[in-house]
C-alpha atoms as an extended CHARMM CRD file, in Angstrom:
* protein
*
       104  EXT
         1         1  UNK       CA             14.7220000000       -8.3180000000       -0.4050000000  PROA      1               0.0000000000
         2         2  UNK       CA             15.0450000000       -4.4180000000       -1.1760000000  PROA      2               0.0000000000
         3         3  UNK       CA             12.4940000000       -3.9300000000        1.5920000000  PROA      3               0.0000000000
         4         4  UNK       CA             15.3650000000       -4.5210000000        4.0820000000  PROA      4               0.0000000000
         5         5  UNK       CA             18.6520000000       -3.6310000000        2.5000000000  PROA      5               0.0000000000
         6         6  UNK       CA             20.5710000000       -3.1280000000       -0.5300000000  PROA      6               0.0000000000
         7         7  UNK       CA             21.8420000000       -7.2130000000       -0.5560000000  PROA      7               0.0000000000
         8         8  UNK       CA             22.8560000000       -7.0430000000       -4.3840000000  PROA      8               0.0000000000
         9         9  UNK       CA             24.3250000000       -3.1570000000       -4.3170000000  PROA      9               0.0000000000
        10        10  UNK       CA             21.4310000000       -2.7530000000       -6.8360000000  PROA      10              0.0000000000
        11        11  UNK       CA             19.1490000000       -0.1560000000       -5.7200000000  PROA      11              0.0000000000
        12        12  UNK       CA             16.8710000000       -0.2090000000       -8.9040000000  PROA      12              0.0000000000
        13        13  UNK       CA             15.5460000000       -3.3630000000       -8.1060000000  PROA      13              0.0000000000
        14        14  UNK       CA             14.1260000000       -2.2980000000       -4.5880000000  PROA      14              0.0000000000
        15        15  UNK       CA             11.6970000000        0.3510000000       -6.0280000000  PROA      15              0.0000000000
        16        16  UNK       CA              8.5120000000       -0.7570000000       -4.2110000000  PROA      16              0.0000000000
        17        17  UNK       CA              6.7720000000       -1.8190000000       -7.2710000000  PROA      17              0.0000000000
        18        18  UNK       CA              9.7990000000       -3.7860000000       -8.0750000000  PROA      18              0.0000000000
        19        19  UNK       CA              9.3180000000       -5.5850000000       -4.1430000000  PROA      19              0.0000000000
        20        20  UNK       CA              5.5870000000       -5.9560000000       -5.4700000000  PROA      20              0.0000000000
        21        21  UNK       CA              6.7200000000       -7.5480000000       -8.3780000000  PROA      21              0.0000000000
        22        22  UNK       CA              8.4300000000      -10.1650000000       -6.6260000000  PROA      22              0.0000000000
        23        23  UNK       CA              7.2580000000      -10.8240000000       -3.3300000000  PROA      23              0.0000000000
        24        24  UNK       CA              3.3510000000       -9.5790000000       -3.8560000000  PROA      24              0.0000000000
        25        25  UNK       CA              1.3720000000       -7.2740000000       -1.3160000000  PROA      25              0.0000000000
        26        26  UNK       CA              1.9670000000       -9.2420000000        1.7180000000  PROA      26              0.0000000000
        27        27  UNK       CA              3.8210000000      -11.7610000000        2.7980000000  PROA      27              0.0000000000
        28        28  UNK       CA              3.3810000000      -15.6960000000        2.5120000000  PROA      28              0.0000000000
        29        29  UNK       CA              1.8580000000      -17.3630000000        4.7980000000  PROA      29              0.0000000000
        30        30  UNK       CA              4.6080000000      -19.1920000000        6.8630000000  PROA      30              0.0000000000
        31        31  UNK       CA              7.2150000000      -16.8890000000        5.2120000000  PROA      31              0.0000000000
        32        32  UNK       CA              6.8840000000      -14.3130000000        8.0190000000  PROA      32              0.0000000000
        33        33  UNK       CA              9.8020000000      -13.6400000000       10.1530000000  PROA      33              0.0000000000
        34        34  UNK       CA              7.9970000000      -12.3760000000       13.0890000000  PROA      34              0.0000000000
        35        35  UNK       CA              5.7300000000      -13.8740000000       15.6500000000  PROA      35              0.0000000000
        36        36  UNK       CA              2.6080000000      -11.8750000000       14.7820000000  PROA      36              0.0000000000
        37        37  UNK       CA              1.2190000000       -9.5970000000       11.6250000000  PROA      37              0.0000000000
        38        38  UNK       CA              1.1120000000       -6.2500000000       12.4250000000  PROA      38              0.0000000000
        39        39  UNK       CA             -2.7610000000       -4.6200000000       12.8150000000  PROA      39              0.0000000000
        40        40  UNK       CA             -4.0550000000       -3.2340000000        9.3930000000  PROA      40              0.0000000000
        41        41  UNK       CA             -5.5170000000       -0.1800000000        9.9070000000  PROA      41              0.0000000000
        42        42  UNK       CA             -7.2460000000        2.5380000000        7.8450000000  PROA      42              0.0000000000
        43        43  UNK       CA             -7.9940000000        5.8060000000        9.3440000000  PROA      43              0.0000000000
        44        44  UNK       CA            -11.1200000000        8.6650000000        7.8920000000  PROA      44              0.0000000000
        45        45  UNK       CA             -8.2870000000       10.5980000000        6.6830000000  PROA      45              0.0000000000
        46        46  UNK       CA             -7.4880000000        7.3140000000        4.2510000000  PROA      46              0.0000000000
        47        47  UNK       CA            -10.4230000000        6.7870000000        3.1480000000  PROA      47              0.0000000000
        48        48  UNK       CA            -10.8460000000       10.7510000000        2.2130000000  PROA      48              0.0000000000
        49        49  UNK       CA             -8.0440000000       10.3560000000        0.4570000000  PROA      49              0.0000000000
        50        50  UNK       CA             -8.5710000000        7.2100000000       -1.4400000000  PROA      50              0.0000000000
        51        51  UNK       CA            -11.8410000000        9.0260000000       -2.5410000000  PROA      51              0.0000000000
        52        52  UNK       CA             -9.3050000000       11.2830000000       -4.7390000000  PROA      52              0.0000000000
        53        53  UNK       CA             -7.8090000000        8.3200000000       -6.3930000000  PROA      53              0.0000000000
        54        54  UNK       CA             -8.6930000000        8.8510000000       -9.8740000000  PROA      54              0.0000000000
        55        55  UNK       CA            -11.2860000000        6.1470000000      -10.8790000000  PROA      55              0.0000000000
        56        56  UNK       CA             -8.7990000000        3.9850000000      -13.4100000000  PROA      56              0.0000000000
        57        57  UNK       CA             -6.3840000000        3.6220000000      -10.5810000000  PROA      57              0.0000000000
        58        58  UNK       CA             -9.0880000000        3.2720000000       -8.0520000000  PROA      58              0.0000000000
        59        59  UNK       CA            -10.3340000000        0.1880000000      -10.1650000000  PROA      59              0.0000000000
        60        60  UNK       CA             -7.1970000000       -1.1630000000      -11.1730000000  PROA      60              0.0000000000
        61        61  UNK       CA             -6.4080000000       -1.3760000000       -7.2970000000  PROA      61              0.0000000000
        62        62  UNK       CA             -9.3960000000       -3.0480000000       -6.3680000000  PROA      62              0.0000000000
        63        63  UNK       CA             -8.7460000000       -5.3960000000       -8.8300000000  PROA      63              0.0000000000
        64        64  UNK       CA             -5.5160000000       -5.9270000000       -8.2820000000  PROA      64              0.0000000000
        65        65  UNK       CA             -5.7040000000       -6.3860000000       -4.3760000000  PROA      65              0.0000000000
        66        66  UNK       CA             -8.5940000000       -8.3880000000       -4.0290000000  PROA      66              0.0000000000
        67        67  UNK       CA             -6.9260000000      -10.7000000000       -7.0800000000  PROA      67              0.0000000000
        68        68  UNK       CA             -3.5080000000      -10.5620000000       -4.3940000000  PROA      68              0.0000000000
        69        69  UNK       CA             -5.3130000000      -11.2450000000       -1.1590000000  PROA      69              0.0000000000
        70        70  UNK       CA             -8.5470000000      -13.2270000000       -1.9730000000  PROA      70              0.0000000000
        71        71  UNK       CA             -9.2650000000      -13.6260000000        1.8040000000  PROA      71              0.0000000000
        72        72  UNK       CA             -9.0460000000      -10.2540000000        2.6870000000  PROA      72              0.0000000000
        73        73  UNK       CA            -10.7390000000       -8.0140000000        5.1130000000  PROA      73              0.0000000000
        74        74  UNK       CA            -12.9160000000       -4.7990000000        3.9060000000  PROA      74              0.0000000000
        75        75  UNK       CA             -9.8150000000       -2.7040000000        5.9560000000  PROA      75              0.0000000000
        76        76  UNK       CA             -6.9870000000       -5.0170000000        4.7290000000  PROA      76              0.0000000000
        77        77  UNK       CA             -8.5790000000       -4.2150000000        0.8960000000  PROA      77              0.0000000000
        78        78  UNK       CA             -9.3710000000       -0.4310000000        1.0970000000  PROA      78              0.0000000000
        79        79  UNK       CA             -5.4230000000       -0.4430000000        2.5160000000  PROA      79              0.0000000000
        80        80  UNK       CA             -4.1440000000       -2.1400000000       -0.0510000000  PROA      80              0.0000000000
        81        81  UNK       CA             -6.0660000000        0.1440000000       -2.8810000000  PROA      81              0.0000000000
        82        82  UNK       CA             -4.5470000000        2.9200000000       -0.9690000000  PROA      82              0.0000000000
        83        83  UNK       CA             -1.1480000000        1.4830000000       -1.0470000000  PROA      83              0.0000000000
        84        84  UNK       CA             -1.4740000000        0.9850000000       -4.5980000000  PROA      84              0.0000000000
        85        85  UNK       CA             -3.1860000000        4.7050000000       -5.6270000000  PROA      85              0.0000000000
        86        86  UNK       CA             -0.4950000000        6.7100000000       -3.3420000000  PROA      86              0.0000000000
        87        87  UNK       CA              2.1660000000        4.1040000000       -1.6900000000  PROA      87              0.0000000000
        88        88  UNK       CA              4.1280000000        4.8370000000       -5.0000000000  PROA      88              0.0000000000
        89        89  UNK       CA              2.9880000000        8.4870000000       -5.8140000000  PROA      89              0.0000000000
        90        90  UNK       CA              5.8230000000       11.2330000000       -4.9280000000  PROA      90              0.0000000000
        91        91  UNK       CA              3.2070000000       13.9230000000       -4.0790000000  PROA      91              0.0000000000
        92        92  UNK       CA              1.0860000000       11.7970000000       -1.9960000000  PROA      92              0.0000000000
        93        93  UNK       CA              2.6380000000       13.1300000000        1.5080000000  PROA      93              0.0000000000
        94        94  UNK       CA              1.7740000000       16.9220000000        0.4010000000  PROA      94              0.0000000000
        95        95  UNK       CA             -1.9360000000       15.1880000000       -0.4630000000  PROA      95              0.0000000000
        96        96  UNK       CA             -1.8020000000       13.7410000000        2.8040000000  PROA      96              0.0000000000
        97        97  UNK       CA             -0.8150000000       16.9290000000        4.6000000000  PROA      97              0.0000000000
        98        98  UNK       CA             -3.8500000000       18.8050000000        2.6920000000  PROA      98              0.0000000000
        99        99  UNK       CA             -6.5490000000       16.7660000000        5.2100000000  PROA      99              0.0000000000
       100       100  UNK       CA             -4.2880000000       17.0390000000        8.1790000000  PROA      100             0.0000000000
       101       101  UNK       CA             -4.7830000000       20.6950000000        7.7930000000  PROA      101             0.0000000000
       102       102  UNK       CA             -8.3350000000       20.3920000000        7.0760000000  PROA      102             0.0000000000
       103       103  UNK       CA             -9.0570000000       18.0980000000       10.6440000000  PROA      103             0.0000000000
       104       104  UNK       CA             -7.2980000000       20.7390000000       12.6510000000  PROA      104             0.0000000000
């Protein structure tokens, strides 16, 4: 998929929500190419920032995620609301930088 590589020379299709569309929020069970599943993690600094999502998109990801990954962890969810409020959003890395400023 687009996650990888360009396979098709169609770089379009390998927005993220595009790889979302397809493949979902994580992979398949027995679909995984490597041994183990990398560690979810969520740090303070996500959570303060998934307390700015905007409570639509906030909703709509809870929704969503817990609809994608019914057997999900409380850290596994509040990542994948995160992913889905900034994972897409241009401005999220200057968000981001705002509370890495404020911790120092």
């Amino acid at each position: 998929d687009g996650s990888c590589g360009n396979f098709n020379g169609d770089a379009s299709d390998d927005t993220t929500q595009a790889i979302f569309d397809r493949i979902g929020t994580r992979v398949g069970t027995g679909e995984n190419l490597f041994m183990h599943r990398a560690d979810v993690g969520f740090t303070p600094e996500m959570q303060q920032m998934l307390s700015t999502c905007d409570a639509q998109t906030r909703s709509t990801a809870e929704s969503k995620c817990s609809q994608q990954m019914p057997s999900a962890t409380p850290v596994q969810l509040e990542a994948c609301m995160f992913d889905e409020c900034f994972g897409m959003n241009e401005h999220a890395l200057r968000t981001a930088q705002t509370f890495a400023v404020d911790a120092e």
